[in-house]
Short mmCIF file of C-alpha atoms in Angstrom, two decimals:
data_model
loop_
_atom_site.label_atom_id
_atom_site.label_comp_id
_atom_site.label_asym_id
_atom_site.label_seq_id
_atom_site.Cartn_x
_atom_site.Cartn_y
_atom_site.Cartn_z
CA MET O 145 122.36 112.25 112.58
CA THR O 146 120.60 109.56 110.55
CA THR O 147 120.53 109.51 106.75
CA THR O 148 119.07 107.55 103.87
CA ARG O 149 121.27 106.11 101.18
CA ASP O 150 121.18 109.48 99.38
CA ASP O 151 122.15 111.33 102.59
CA THR O 152 118.66 112.72 103.16
CA THR O 153 118.19 113.15 106.90
CA ARG O 154 115.10 113.00 109.07
CA ASP O 155 115.20 116.78 109.34
CA ASP O 156 115.30 117.00 105.53
CA TRP O 157 112.20 114.80 105.25
CA LEU O 158 110.42 116.84 107.90
CA ARG O 159 111.14 120.05 105.99
CA ARG O 160 109.87 118.48 102.77
CA ALA O 161 106.73 117.28 104.52
CA LYS O 162 105.81 120.86 105.45
CA THR O 163 105.59 121.89 101.78
CA LEU O 164 104.50 118.59 100.26
CA PRO O 165 101.65 119.03 97.75
CA LEU O 166 98.85 116.68 98.73
CA PRO O 167 96.08 116.36 96.12
CA ALA O 168 92.67 116.38 97.76
CA THR O 169 90.31 115.92 94.81
CA HIS O 170 89.35 113.06 92.52
CA PHE O 171 90.92 112.86 89.08
CA ILE O 172 88.27 112.20 86.43
CA ASP O 173 88.47 112.57 82.65
CA GLY O 174 91.88 114.24 82.80
CA ALA O 175 91.01 116.89 85.40
CA ALA O 176 90.57 117.43 89.13
CA HIS O 177 87.02 116.88 90.37
CA ASP O 178 85.81 118.04 93.78
CA GLY O 179 82.46 116.25 93.98
CA GLY O 180 80.99 114.36 96.91
CA GLY O 181 81.57 114.97 100.59
CA ALA O 182 84.92 114.98 102.37
CA PHE O 183 86.88 112.83 104.81
CA THR O 184 90.05 113.35 106.80
CA VAL O 185 93.24 111.41 106.08
CA VAL O 186 95.14 110.96 109.35
CA SER O 187 98.83 110.12 109.49
CA PRO O 188 99.60 107.08 111.69
CA ARG O 189 102.99 108.66 112.31
CA ASP O 190 101.62 111.16 114.83
CA GLY O 191 97.82 110.98 114.67
CA GLN O 192 97.62 114.37 112.95
CA ALA O 193 95.37 115.23 110.02
CA LEU O 194 97.14 115.27 106.66
CA ALA O 195 94.36 116.43 104.34
CA GLU O 196 90.64 116.78 103.80
CA VAL O 197 89.94 114.66 100.73
CA ALA O 198 86.91 114.56 98.44
CA ASP O 199 84.73 111.57 99.27
CA ALA O 200 83.24 109.82 96.25
CA GLY O 201 79.64 108.78 96.26
CA THR O 202 77.73 106.97 93.55
CA ALA O 203 77.58 110.14 91.41
CA GLU O 204 81.38 110.52 91.33
CA VAL O 205 81.89 106.85 90.52
CA ASP O 206 79.34 107.19 87.70
CA LEU O 207 81.29 110.15 86.28
CA ALA O 208 84.58 108.28 86.45
CA VAL O 209 83.18 105.14 84.82
CA ALA O 210 81.49 107.23 82.11
CA ALA O 211 84.82 108.93 81.36
CA ALA O 212 86.57 105.57 81.16
CA ARG O 213 83.78 104.21 78.96
CA ARG O 214 84.09 107.12 76.50
CA ALA O 215 87.85 106.79 76.45
CA PHE O 216 87.56 103.10 75.66
CA ASP O 217 84.69 103.22 73.16
CA HIS O 218 85.67 106.39 71.30
CA GLY O 219 89.11 107.51 72.45
CA PRO O 220 92.51 106.77 70.95
CA TRP O 221 94.01 104.61 73.70
CA PRO O 222 92.67 101.13 72.75
CA ARG O 223 93.35 101.92 69.09
CA LEU O 224 96.94 103.01 69.45
CA ALA O 225 99.63 100.72 68.15
CA PRO O 226 100.89 98.68 71.10
CA ALA O 227 104.32 100.27 70.72
CA GLU O 228 102.76 103.73 71.24
CA ARG O 229 101.00 102.59 74.39
CA GLY O 230 104.29 101.13 75.52
CA ARG O 231 106.12 104.41 74.97
CA ALA O 232 103.47 106.24 77.02
CA LEU O 233 103.89 103.80 79.92
CA THR O 234 107.67 104.11 79.68
CA ARG O 235 107.36 107.90 79.83
CA LEU O 236 105.15 107.50 82.88
CA ALA O 237 107.79 105.28 84.52
CA GLY O 238 110.38 107.99 83.95
CA LEU O 239 108.18 110.69 85.46
CA LEU O 240 107.37 108.52 88.47
CA ASP O 241 111.09 108.04 89.00
CA ALA O 242 111.58 111.81 88.80
CA HIS O 243 108.90 112.26 91.49
CA ARG O 244 110.22 109.38 93.58
CA ALA O 245 111.04 111.35 96.74
CA GLU O 246 107.69 113.17 96.70
CA LEU O 247 105.69 109.98 96.23
CA ALA O 248 107.70 108.06 98.83
CA LEU O 249 107.12 110.83 101.36
CA THR O 250 103.39 110.77 100.62
CA VAL O 251 103.21 107.01 101.16
CA SER O 252 105.21 107.21 104.37
CA LEU O 253 102.98 109.93 105.80
CA GLU O 254 99.65 108.37 104.86
CA MET O 255 100.24 104.77 105.93
CA GLY O 256 103.26 104.75 108.27
CA LYS O 257 105.82 102.92 106.13
CA PRO O 258 109.48 103.78 106.90
CA ILE O 259 110.70 106.34 104.40
CA THR O 260 113.66 104.18 103.37
CA ASP O 261 111.31 101.32 102.47
CA ALA O 262 108.93 103.68 100.68
CA HIS O 263 111.72 105.23 98.64
CA ASP O 264 113.91 102.20 97.97
CA ILE O 265 111.32 99.41 97.74
CA GLU O 266 107.78 100.67 97.08
CA LEU O 267 108.73 103.34 94.54
CA ARG O 268 111.30 101.12 92.88
CA ALA O 269 108.59 98.50 92.39
CA LEU O 270 106.16 101.07 90.98
CA VAL O 271 108.65 102.49 88.48
CA ASN O 272 109.82 99.04 87.40
CA THR O 273 106.23 97.85 86.92
CA PHE O 274 105.26 100.61 84.50
CA ARG O 275 108.58 100.33 82.68
CA TRP O 276 108.29 96.53 82.37
CA TYR O 277 104.75 96.60 80.97
CA GLY O 278 105.68 99.51 78.71
CA GLN O 279 108.45 97.39 77.23
CA LEU O 280 106.15 94.36 76.98
CA ALA O 281 103.26 96.11 75.25
CA ASP O 282 104.40 95.39 71.67
CA LYS O 283 105.87 91.95 72.36
CA LEU O 284 102.56 90.07 72.53
CA THR O 285 101.36 87.88 69.70
CA ASP O 286 98.09 86.36 68.60
CA ALA O 287 97.70 82.80 67.30
CA SER O 288 96.65 81.04 64.12
CA PRO O 289 95.87 77.40 64.90
CA HIS O 290 96.43 74.77 62.22
CA THR O 291 93.14 73.92 60.55
CA ALA O 292 91.95 72.14 57.43
CA PRO O 293 93.32 73.62 54.17
CA ASP O 294 89.98 75.24 53.33
CA ALA O 295 89.83 77.43 56.46
CA LEU O 296 91.83 80.00 58.38
CA ALA O 297 91.46 80.35 62.16
CA LEU O 298 92.65 83.38 64.11
CA VAL O 299 92.73 83.72 67.88
CA THR O 300 93.23 87.32 68.92
CA ARG O 301 93.48 89.06 72.28
CA GLU O 302 91.44 92.23 72.60
CA PRO O 303 91.30 94.69 75.53
CA ALA O 304 88.49 93.76 77.88
CA GLY O 305 87.14 97.29 78.34
CA VAL O 306 86.72 99.38 81.48
CA VAL O 307 88.63 98.06 84.48
CA GLY O 308 87.72 98.89 88.07
CA ALA O 309 90.76 98.49 90.31
CA VAL O 310 90.40 98.54 94.10
CA VAL O 311 93.61 98.46 96.12
CA PRO O 312 94.49 98.48 99.85
CA TRP O 313 96.63 100.76 101.98
CA ASN O 314 99.61 98.56 102.82
CA PHE O 315 101.36 99.01 99.44
CA PRO O 316 99.23 101.78 97.95
CA LEU O 317 101.38 102.42 94.86
CA THR O 318 102.95 99.01 94.26
CA LEU O 319 99.59 97.25 94.18
CA ALA O 320 98.01 100.02 92.12
CA GLY O 321 100.83 99.61 89.59
CA TRP O 322 100.41 95.85 89.46
CA LYS O 323 96.84 96.38 88.26
CA VAL O 324 96.93 99.65 86.34
CA ALA O 325 100.07 98.99 84.27
CA PRO O 326 99.01 95.68 82.63
CA ALA O 327 95.46 96.95 82.14
CA LEU O 328 96.75 100.02 80.29
CA ALA O 329 99.27 97.97 78.33
CA ALA O 330 96.42 95.75 77.13
CA GLY O 331 94.49 98.82 75.90
CA CYS O 332 91.92 99.03 78.71
CA THR O 333 90.87 102.15 80.56
CA VAL O 334 90.83 102.24 84.35
CA VAL O 335 88.95 103.60 87.34
CA LEU O 336 91.18 103.19 90.38
CA LYS O 337 89.79 103.36 93.92
CA PRO O 338 92.52 103.45 96.57
CA SER O 339 91.88 102.79 100.24
CA GLU O 340 90.41 105.69 102.18
CA ASN O 341 93.42 105.31 104.50
CA SER O 342 95.92 106.02 101.71
CA PRO O 343 94.32 107.91 98.79
CA LEU O 344 96.87 110.68 98.44
CA SER O 345 99.61 108.81 96.58
CA ALA O 346 97.13 107.35 94.07
CA LEU O 347 95.61 110.78 93.41
CA ARG O 348 99.12 112.07 92.71
CA LEU O 349 99.80 109.09 90.43
CA ALA O 350 96.82 110.04 88.26
CA ARG O 351 98.10 113.57 87.79
CA ILE O 352 101.57 112.36 86.86
CA ALA O 353 100.01 109.95 84.36
CA ALA O 354 98.30 112.90 82.67
CA GLU O 355 101.66 114.70 82.50
CA ALA O 356 103.05 111.60 80.78
CA GLY O 357 100.45 112.03 78.02
CA LEU O 358 97.75 109.53 78.89
CA PRO O 359 94.55 110.79 77.20
CA PRO O 360 91.66 112.01 79.37
CA GLY O 361 89.56 109.20 80.83
CA VAL O 362 92.24 106.53 80.45
CA LEU O 363 93.19 106.60 84.15
CA ASN O 364 90.67 107.97 86.64
CA VAL O 365 91.07 107.92 90.43
CA VAL O 366 88.25 108.34 92.93
CA ALA O 367 88.77 108.53 96.68
CA GLY O 368 86.18 106.99 98.95
CA ASP O 369 85.32 104.08 101.19
CA GLY O 370 84.45 100.52 100.29
CA PRO O 371 80.78 100.41 101.30
CA THR O 372 79.98 103.42 99.09
CA ALA O 373 82.55 104.04 96.32
CA GLY O 374 83.78 100.46 96.19
CA ARG O 375 80.27 99.07 96.09
CA ALA O 376 79.26 101.50 93.33
CA LEU O 377 82.25 100.43 91.25
CA GLY O 378 81.53 96.73 91.84
CA LEU O 379 77.87 97.08 90.84
CA HIS O 380 78.42 99.38 87.89
CA PRO O 381 77.10 97.87 84.64
CA ASP O 382 79.73 99.67 82.52
CA VAL O 383 82.68 98.14 84.38
CA ASP O 384 83.84 95.07 82.46
CA VAL O 385 86.54 93.78 84.83
CA LEU O 386 87.01 94.30 88.56
CA ALA O 387 90.46 93.68 90.07
CA PHE O 388 90.62 93.74 93.87
CA THR O 389 93.33 93.30 96.48
CA GLY O 390 92.22 93.18 100.11
CA SER O 391 90.55 90.97 102.66
CA THR O 392 88.71 87.75 101.88
CA ALA O 393 85.54 89.13 103.48
CA VAL O 394 85.45 92.13 101.15
CA GLY O 395 86.39 89.97 98.17
CA ARG O 396 83.17 88.03 98.69
CA HIS O 397 81.23 91.29 98.34
CA TYR O 398 82.76 91.94 94.91
CA LEU O 399 81.69 88.51 93.72
CA ARG O 400 78.16 89.31 94.85
CA TYR O 401 78.27 92.72 93.15
CA ALA O 402 79.22 91.01 89.90
CA ALA O 403 76.38 88.52 90.25
CA ASP O 404 73.91 91.30 90.99
CA SER O 405 74.99 93.46 88.04
CA ASN O 406 76.51 92.52 84.69
CA LEU O 407 78.48 89.39 85.63
CA LYS O 408 81.72 91.31 85.20
CA ARG O 409 84.85 89.25 85.65
CA VAL O 410 86.23 89.65 89.18
CA TRP O 411 89.87 88.95 89.99
CA LEU O 412 90.72 88.68 93.67
CA GLU O 413 94.02 88.79 95.55
CA LEU O 414 93.03 88.21 99.16
CA GLY O 415 94.41 87.35 102.57
CA GLY O 416 97.06 84.94 103.71
CA LYS O 417 98.36 83.02 106.70
CA SER O 418 101.62 81.96 105.15
CA PRO O 419 103.72 79.16 106.68
CA ASN O 420 107.51 79.35 106.80
CA ILE O 421 108.91 75.85 107.33
CA VAL O 422 112.40 75.41 108.79
CA LEU O 423 113.87 71.91 108.61
CA PRO O 424 116.93 70.78 110.61
CA ASP O 425 118.96 70.54 107.39
CA ALA O 426 118.39 74.18 106.45
CA PRO O 427 121.58 75.43 104.78
CA ASP O 428 121.93 78.22 107.35
CA LEU O 429 119.67 78.28 110.41
CA ASP O 430 120.82 81.77 111.39
CA ARG O 431 119.89 83.12 107.97
CA ALA O 432 116.56 81.29 108.13
CA ALA O 433 115.82 82.97 111.48
CA ALA O 434 116.93 86.38 110.22
CA THR O 435 114.75 86.05 107.15
CA ALA O 436 111.77 84.89 109.24
CA ALA O 437 112.14 87.99 111.43
CA TRP O 438 112.55 90.31 108.46
CA GLY O 439 109.54 88.77 106.70
CA ILE O 440 107.08 89.23 109.57
CA PHE O 441 108.27 92.68 110.66
CA PHE O 442 108.81 94.25 107.22
CA ASN O 443 106.11 96.81 106.48
CA GLN O 444 104.95 96.42 110.11
CA GLY O 445 103.72 92.93 109.24
CA GLU O 446 101.01 94.53 107.11
CA MET O 447 101.50 92.14 104.20
CA CYS O 448 99.22 89.45 102.84
CA THR O 449 102.28 87.26 102.18
CA ALA O 450 103.86 87.84 105.60
CA PRO O 451 105.31 84.56 106.97
CA SER O 452 103.16 84.82 110.07
CA ARG O 453 103.40 81.11 110.96
CA LEU O 454 106.93 79.90 111.67
CA LEU O 455 106.87 76.10 111.55
CA VAL O 456 110.12 74.77 113.05
CA HIS O 457 111.32 71.22 113.57
CA SER O 458 111.33 70.49 117.29
CA SER O 459 115.04 69.64 117.28
CA VAL O 460 116.00 73.21 116.29
CA ALA O 461 112.91 75.09 117.45
CA GLU O 462 114.43 76.83 120.47
CA ARG O 463 117.57 77.87 118.63
CA VAL O 464 115.63 79.38 115.75
CA THR O 465 112.99 80.99 117.96
CA GLU O 466 115.59 82.59 120.22
CA ALA O 467 117.39 84.01 117.18
CA VAL O 468 114.12 85.51 115.91
CA VAL O 469 113.39 86.97 119.36
CA ASP O 470 116.85 88.56 119.44
CA ARG O 471 116.19 90.14 116.04
CA ALA O 472 112.80 91.41 117.18
CA ARG O 473 114.25 93.03 120.29
CA ALA O 474 116.99 94.73 118.28
CA LEU O 475 114.61 96.09 115.65
CA ARG O 476 114.40 99.87 115.57
CA VAL O 477 110.77 101.00 115.79
CA GLY O 478 110.38 104.70 115.22
CA ASP O 479 109.33 107.71 113.23
CA PRO O 480 108.67 106.67 109.61
CA LEU O 481 110.52 109.81 108.47
CA ASP O 482 113.73 108.72 110.19
CA PRO O 483 115.82 106.89 107.56
CA ASP O 484 117.18 104.55 110.26
CA THR O 485 113.71 103.36 111.29
CA GLU O 486 113.19 99.67 110.49
CA MET O 487 109.53 99.40 111.51
CA GLY O 488 107.09 102.29 111.40
CA ALA O 489 103.53 102.80 112.56
CA LEU O 490 100.51 100.58 111.94
CA VAL O 491 98.01 102.23 109.63
CA GLY O 492 95.52 103.40 112.27
CA ARG O 493 94.22 103.10 115.82
CA ASP O 494 91.40 100.68 114.98
CA HIS O 495 93.83 98.36 113.25
CA LEU O 496 96.30 98.58 116.13
CA ASP O 497 93.53 97.64 118.57
CA ARG O 498 92.57 94.64 116.42
CA VAL O 499 96.15 93.37 116.32
CA LEU O 500 96.52 93.78 120.08
CA GLY O 501 93.25 91.89 120.53
CA HIS O 502 94.72 88.93 118.64
CA VAL O 503 97.79 88.96 120.87
CA ARG O 504 95.74 89.06 124.08
CA ALA O 505 93.47 86.27 122.86
CA GLY O 506 96.49 84.15 121.99
CA VAL O 507 98.06 84.53 125.41
CA GLU O 508 94.74 83.74 127.09
CA ALA O 509 94.55 80.57 124.96
CA GLY O 510 97.92 79.39 126.23
CA ALA O 511 100.52 80.82 123.85
CA ARG O 512 103.73 82.11 125.43
CA LEU O 513 104.68 85.71 124.74
CA ARG O 514 108.42 85.72 124.03
CA THR O 515 108.77 89.41 123.25
CA GLY O 516 106.70 92.48 122.42
CA GLY O 517 102.92 92.48 122.58
CA ASP O 518 102.31 96.07 123.60
CA ARG O 519 102.07 99.60 122.25
CA THR O 520 105.21 101.68 122.08
CA LEU O 521 106.12 105.32 121.44
CA THR O 522 102.77 106.33 122.91
CA GLY O 523 103.91 109.90 123.45
CA THR O 524 104.14 110.52 119.70
CA GLY O 525 100.40 110.26 119.10
CA GLY O 526 101.14 107.57 116.51
CA THR O 527 100.09 103.93 116.32
CA TYR O 528 103.22 101.92 117.06
CA LEU O 529 103.44 98.29 118.19
CA GLU O 530 106.41 96.34 119.51
CA PRO O 531 107.62 93.49 117.28
CA THR O 532 105.89 90.47 118.80
CA VAL O 533 106.79 86.77 118.93
CA LEU O 534 104.68 84.01 120.54
CA ASP O 535 105.49 80.33 120.76
CA ARG O 536 103.63 77.28 122.10
CA VAL O 537 100.93 78.18 119.62
CA THR O 538 98.46 75.39 118.95
CA PRO O 539 97.32 74.62 115.39
CA ASP O 540 93.64 75.22 116.16
CA SER O 541 94.14 78.61 117.84
CA ARG O 542 93.23 82.00 116.35
CA LEU O 543 96.93 82.87 116.25
CA ALA O 544 97.53 79.96 113.92
CA ARG O 545 94.43 80.34 111.75
CA GLU O 546 93.40 83.99 111.41
CA GLU O 547 95.18 86.69 109.45
CA ILE O 548 96.45 89.28 111.93
CA PHE O 549 98.07 91.67 109.44
CA GLY O 550 100.57 93.02 111.93
CA PRO O 551 104.07 92.40 113.33
CA VAL O 552 103.02 89.25 115.20
CA LEU O 553 104.79 85.92 114.67
CA SER O 554 103.27 82.60 115.76
CA VAL O 555 105.75 79.75 116.29
CA LEU O 556 104.59 76.13 115.94
CA THR O 557 106.72 72.99 116.07
CA PHE O 558 106.60 69.65 114.24
CA ASP O 559 108.44 66.33 114.44
CA ASP O 560 108.42 65.06 110.86
CA LEU O 561 107.94 66.29 107.30
CA ASP O 562 104.41 64.96 106.89
CA GLU O 563 103.33 66.85 109.99
CA ALA O 564 104.96 70.03 108.67
CA VAL O 565 103.02 69.82 105.42
CA ARG O 566 99.75 69.12 107.28
CA LEU O 567 100.28 72.14 109.51
CA ALA O 568 101.24 74.34 106.58
CA ASN O 569 98.09 73.43 104.64
CA ALA O 570 95.77 73.62 107.67
CA THR O 571 94.42 77.03 106.69
CA GLU O 572 91.71 78.43 104.45
CA TYR O 573 94.36 80.56 102.77
CA GLY O 574 96.88 79.62 100.10
CA LEU O 575 98.88 82.66 99.13
CA ALA O 576 102.53 81.90 99.88
CA ALA O 577 104.88 79.61 101.79
CA GLY O 578 108.54 79.29 102.65
CA LEU O 579 110.75 76.22 103.01
CA TRP O 580 114.31 75.90 104.32
CA THR O 581 116.18 72.71 103.43
CA SER O 582 119.44 71.55 101.85
CA ASP O 583 117.83 68.52 100.23
CA LEU O 584 116.81 69.04 96.62
CA THR O 585 114.31 66.19 96.62
CA THR O 586 112.67 67.53 99.78
CA ALA O 587 112.49 70.98 98.23
CA HIS O 588 110.66 69.68 95.17
CA ARG O 589 108.33 67.29 96.98
CA VAL O 590 107.29 69.73 99.69
CA SER O 591 106.87 72.60 97.22
CA ARG O 592 104.47 70.45 95.22
CA ALA O 593 102.58 69.42 98.36
CA LEU O 594 102.10 72.97 99.69
CA LYS O 595 98.81 74.60 98.69
CA ALA O 596 100.15 78.04 97.84
CA GLY O 597 100.48 80.32 94.85
CA THR O 598 104.16 80.97 95.58
CA VAL O 599 106.70 78.81 97.40
CA TRP O 600 110.07 80.32 98.32
CA VAL O 601 112.89 77.86 99.01
CA ASN O 602 115.76 79.08 101.21
CA CYS O 603 114.54 82.67 100.85
CA TYR O 604 111.37 84.72 101.26
CA GLU O 605 109.67 87.49 99.28
CA GLU O 606 112.09 87.08 96.37
CA GLY O 607 111.19 87.41 92.68
CA ASP O 608 110.72 89.96 89.94
CA LEU O 609 108.14 90.99 87.36
CA THR O 610 108.76 87.94 85.19
CA VAL O 611 106.92 85.67 87.65
CA PRO O 612 103.21 85.76 88.55
CA PHE O 613 101.84 86.60 91.99
CA GLY O 614 98.59 85.31 93.46
CA GLY O 615 97.03 82.60 95.56
CA VAL O 616 94.76 79.58 95.75
CA LYS O 617 91.88 78.60 98.03
CA GLN O 618 90.51 81.66 99.85
CA SER O 619 93.55 83.73 98.96
CA GLY O 620 91.92 84.46 95.64
CA ASN O 621 92.32 83.83 91.93
CA GLY O 622 94.04 85.35 88.96
CA ARG O 623 97.60 86.63 88.94
CA ASP O 624 99.32 89.99 89.20
CA LYS O 625 102.76 90.60 87.66
CA SER O 626 104.29 88.88 84.64
CA VAL O 627 102.78 88.35 81.21
CA HIS O 628 100.03 86.29 82.87
CA ALA O 629 98.51 89.44 84.40
CA LEU O 630 97.44 90.51 80.91
CA GLU O 631 95.06 87.56 80.79
CA LYS O 632 92.84 89.38 83.30
CA TYR O 633 92.47 92.41 81.06
CA THR O 634 92.00 90.80 77.65
CA GLU O 635 89.33 88.78 75.89
CA LEU O 636 90.00 85.95 73.44
CA LYS O 637 88.22 86.24 70.10
CA THR O 638 88.08 83.47 67.54
CA THR O 639 87.70 84.36 63.87
CA TRP O 640 87.04 81.45 61.50
CA ILE O 641 87.38 82.19 57.78
CA GLN O 642 86.11 79.66 55.30
CA LEU O 643 88.39 79.87 52.26
#
């Protein structure tokens, strides 16, 4: 019988799932709100309906923004001492930790993530994010530049106002936390719109935030799709800041919404086609291969930072590729509620079909399928895909240039360092990159040459809340995590006093 680290078995999770409370209404102004139509949330685990959820239209978004506006303009939250806001966020972190199993189960059911990853990684990140910003809230300082003796200059940071946060389904709570926590720490109020594929965990988050003592209107959550609820939030004249994580195509819409409304600031964290460069002098080629496999198959490959392009020096390409293929074949794909599952289900049937279309197009263009490439566990009713590796991928092919957002690795080879850098940068994206080398000079020079917001050397997906996260080029702007995230949710004010 399989168990998680706390000895919870698959049967235990199945029993919990039968009685799991799944909120089905918006949370506006401190209370449940059942306005709008309804849509069905389907679990990718087995294709079964999880819940009928209220579907926000323009009216519901208007109510949520109005509540956030009142809470910002007239409520206590922006006027609290930063230490008090920090204590509220720390209380929220504690409550989220207390509800960890419930929230992890909700995430696993609604988007297909393995329960062990949901519990040990996603929920850990969420709790740590609120705790970190709670502890940071009263550590910020303003500035007083040196001026002439007859004047005093003050530069102060003030909360920007009402924040609209739109987050995707692949990390529904982690990415919500990365936006909501710093916005609240800065004194803003928030309207959060989760993906229609994964609204349940965010709706539960809002209710737990109210239990933690956040005043009504400070955190509102509306469930709905992008073309309706997302568009209404992007166009709303009372939203001061819009923070979005998702595809580059949708990010363009939010820039247009801002231009067509009140010129609200828009911060975008968008797609990626991240290169992972392995040089012959990598300190450990086996570890490089294992990390490459983990990076592309973790979270079913549904990650904007996934190292989906493995760039390997031709002298070690076959050795590294074969090691990755061996890892892929050994990976346990299965029920997300089984603690031993290493890769769960893709989020939905349409997405699965898109990923398979990329694989078929790649093979037709001449790539060699080394392993995977087909559906699996079809009898479950879920949306499962075999871990997939293709080599002989050409730099100009769709496999090398388009974001697939699935467990599909494209292997390309190079003969020298300059070629590796050219291949790595030959993309419209610039979110992340990896580099494996034992040479310190090479590590520094290549890291500087790579057009990416984050470069990992001899590792991948490492870091903590002290460092910023975000991209360049068409991977977006602005940064989540770290003290730098607060810059998105604050305004600088200059006060000049003539003495």
